[in-house]
CSV table of C-alpha atoms in Angstrom, one decimal:
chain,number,residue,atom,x,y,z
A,13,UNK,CA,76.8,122.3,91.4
A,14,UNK,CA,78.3,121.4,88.0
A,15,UNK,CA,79.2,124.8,87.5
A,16,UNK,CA,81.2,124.5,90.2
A,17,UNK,CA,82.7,121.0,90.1
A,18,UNK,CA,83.7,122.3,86.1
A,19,UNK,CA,85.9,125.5,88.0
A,20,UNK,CA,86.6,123.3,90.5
A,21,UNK,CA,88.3,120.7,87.9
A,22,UNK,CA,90.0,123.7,86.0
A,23,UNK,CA,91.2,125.4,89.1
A,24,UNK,CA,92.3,121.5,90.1
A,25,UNK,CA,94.4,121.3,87.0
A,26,UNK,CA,97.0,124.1,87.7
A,27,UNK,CA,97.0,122.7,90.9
A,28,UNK,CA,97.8,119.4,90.1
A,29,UNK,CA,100.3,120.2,87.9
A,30,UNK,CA,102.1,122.4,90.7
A,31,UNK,CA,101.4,119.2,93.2
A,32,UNK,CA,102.7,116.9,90.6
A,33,UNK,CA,105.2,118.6,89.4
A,34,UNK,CA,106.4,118.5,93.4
A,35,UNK,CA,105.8,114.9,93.9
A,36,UNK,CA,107.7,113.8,92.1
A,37,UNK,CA,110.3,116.0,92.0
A,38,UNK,CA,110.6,115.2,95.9
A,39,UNK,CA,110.0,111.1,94.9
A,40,UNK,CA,112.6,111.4,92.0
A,41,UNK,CA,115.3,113.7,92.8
A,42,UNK,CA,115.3,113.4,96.5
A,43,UNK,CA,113.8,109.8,97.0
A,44,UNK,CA,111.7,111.0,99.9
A,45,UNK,CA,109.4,107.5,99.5
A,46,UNK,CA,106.0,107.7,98.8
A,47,UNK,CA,104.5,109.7,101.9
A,48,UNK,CA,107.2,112.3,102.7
A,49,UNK,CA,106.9,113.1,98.9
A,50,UNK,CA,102.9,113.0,98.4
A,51,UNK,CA,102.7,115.3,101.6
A,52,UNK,CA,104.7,118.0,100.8
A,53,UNK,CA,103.3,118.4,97.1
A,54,UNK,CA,100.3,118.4,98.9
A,55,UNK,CA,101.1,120.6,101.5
A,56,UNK,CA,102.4,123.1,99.1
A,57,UNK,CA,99.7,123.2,96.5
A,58,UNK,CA,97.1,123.8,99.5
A,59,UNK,CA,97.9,127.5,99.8
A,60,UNK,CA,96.8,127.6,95.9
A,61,UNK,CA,94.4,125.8,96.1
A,62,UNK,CA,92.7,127.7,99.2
A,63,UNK,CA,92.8,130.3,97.2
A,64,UNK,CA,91.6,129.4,93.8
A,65,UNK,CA,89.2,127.5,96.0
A,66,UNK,CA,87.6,130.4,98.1
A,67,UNK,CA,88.1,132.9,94.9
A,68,UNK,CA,87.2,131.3,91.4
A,69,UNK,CA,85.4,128.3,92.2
A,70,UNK,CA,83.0,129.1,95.4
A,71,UNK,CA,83.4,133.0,95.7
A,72,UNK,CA,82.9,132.4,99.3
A,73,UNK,CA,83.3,135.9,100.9
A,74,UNK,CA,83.1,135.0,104.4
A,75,UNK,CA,86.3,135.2,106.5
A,76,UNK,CA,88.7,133.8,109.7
A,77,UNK,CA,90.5,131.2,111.1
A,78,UNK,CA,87.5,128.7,111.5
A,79,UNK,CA,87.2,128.7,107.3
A,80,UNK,CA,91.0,128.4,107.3
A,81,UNK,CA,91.1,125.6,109.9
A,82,UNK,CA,88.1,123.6,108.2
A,83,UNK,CA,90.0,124.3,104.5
A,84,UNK,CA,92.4,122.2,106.2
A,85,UNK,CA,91.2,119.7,108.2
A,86,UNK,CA,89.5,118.4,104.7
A,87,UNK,CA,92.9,118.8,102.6
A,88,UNK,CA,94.2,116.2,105.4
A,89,UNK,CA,91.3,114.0,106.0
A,90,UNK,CA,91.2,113.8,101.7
A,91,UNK,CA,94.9,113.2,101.3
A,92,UNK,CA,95.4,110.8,103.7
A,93,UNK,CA,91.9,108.8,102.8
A,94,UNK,CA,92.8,109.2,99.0
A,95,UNK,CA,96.5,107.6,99.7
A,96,UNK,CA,95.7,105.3,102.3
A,97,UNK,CA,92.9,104.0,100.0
A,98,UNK,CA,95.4,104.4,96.5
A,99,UNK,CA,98.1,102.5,97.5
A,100,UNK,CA,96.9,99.0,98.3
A,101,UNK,CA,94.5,98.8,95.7
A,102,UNK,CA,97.4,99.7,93.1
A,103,UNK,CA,99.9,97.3,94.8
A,104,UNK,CA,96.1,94.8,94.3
A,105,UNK,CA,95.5,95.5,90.7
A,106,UNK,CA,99.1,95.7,89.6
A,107,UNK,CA,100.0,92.0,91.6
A,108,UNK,CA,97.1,90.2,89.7
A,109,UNK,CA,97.5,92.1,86.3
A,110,UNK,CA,101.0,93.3,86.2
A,111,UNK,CA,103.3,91.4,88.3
A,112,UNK,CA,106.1,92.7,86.6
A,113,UNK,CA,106.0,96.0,87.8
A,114,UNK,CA,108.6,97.8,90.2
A,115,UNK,CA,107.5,98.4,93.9
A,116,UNK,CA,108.4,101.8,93.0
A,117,UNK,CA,107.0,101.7,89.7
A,118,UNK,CA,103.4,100.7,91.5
A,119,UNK,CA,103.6,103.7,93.9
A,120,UNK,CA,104.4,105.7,91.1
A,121,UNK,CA,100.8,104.2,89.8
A,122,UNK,CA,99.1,104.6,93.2
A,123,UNK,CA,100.4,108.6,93.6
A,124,UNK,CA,98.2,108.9,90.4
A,125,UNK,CA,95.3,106.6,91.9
A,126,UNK,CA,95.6,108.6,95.0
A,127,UNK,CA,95.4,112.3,92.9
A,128,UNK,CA,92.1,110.9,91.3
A,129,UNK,CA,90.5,109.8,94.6
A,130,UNK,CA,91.5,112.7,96.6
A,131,UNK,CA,89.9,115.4,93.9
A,132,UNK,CA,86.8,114.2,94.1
A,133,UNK,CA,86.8,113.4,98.2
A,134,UNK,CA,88.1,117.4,98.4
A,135,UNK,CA,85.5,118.4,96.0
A,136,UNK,CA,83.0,117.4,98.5
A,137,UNK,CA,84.1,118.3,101.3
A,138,UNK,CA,84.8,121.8,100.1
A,139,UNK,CA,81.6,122.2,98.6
A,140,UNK,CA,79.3,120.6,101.7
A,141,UNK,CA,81.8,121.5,104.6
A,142,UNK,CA,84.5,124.5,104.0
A,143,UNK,CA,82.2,126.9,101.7
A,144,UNK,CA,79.4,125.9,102.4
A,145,UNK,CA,76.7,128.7,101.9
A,146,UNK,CA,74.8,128.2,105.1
A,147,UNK,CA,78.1,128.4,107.0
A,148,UNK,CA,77.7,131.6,109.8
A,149,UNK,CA,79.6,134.4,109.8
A,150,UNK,CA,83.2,133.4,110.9
């Protein structure tokens, strides 16, 4: 499993960056606010990251819809835990230690939060629910 989790992590760092690099582009340039913005990074780096996913980190070779359909079921159930989770714990943290701070400036904080939580929520459910060895045949 720590094989896995380290490809996972590397796979999850051109990933990020792609999602990232989206997020706040969307948050920036086209003020989409903090869920619009966190969705569609999300939504776009999913396709890559099924893929590095199924390929590099679990070499699953099992195929259809059901793998497709459980891949994403656990990308939503993640993101939306990870960000429901991030945002009022940064807006927590940042009140009692840096009152100073932006609203925007502590969702900017909480999109981070909510990257950290989210990897490691996907993680699991990719490794004990979407590739899961014991699956059957699709």
């Amino acid at each position: 499993m720590a094989k896995e989790f380290l490809k996972f992590i590397i796979a999850g760092i051109s990933n990020t960056l792609i999602g990232m690099v989206l997020i706040f582009f969307f948050y920036n340039m086209f003020d989409l606010g903090y869920w619009t913005s966190t969705a569609l990074g999300y939504l776009t780096g999913g396709v890559w990251a099924y893929l590095m996913s199924r390929y590099f980190v679990f070499r699953y070779e099992k195929k259809g819809k059901r793998l497709i359909i459980r891949f994403a079921l656990n990308m939503a159930v993640c993101y939306f835990m990870a960000y429901l989770i991030a945002l009022p714990i940064t807006i927590i943290i940042c009140g009692s230690v840096l009152p100073q701070l932006s609203a925007e400036m502590k969702e900017k904080v909480a999109i981070v939060m909510g990257m950290g939580i989210y990897t490691l929520l996907n993680f699991l459910g990719q490794k004990f629910i979407c590739f899961r060895t014991n699956v059957q045949t699709e």
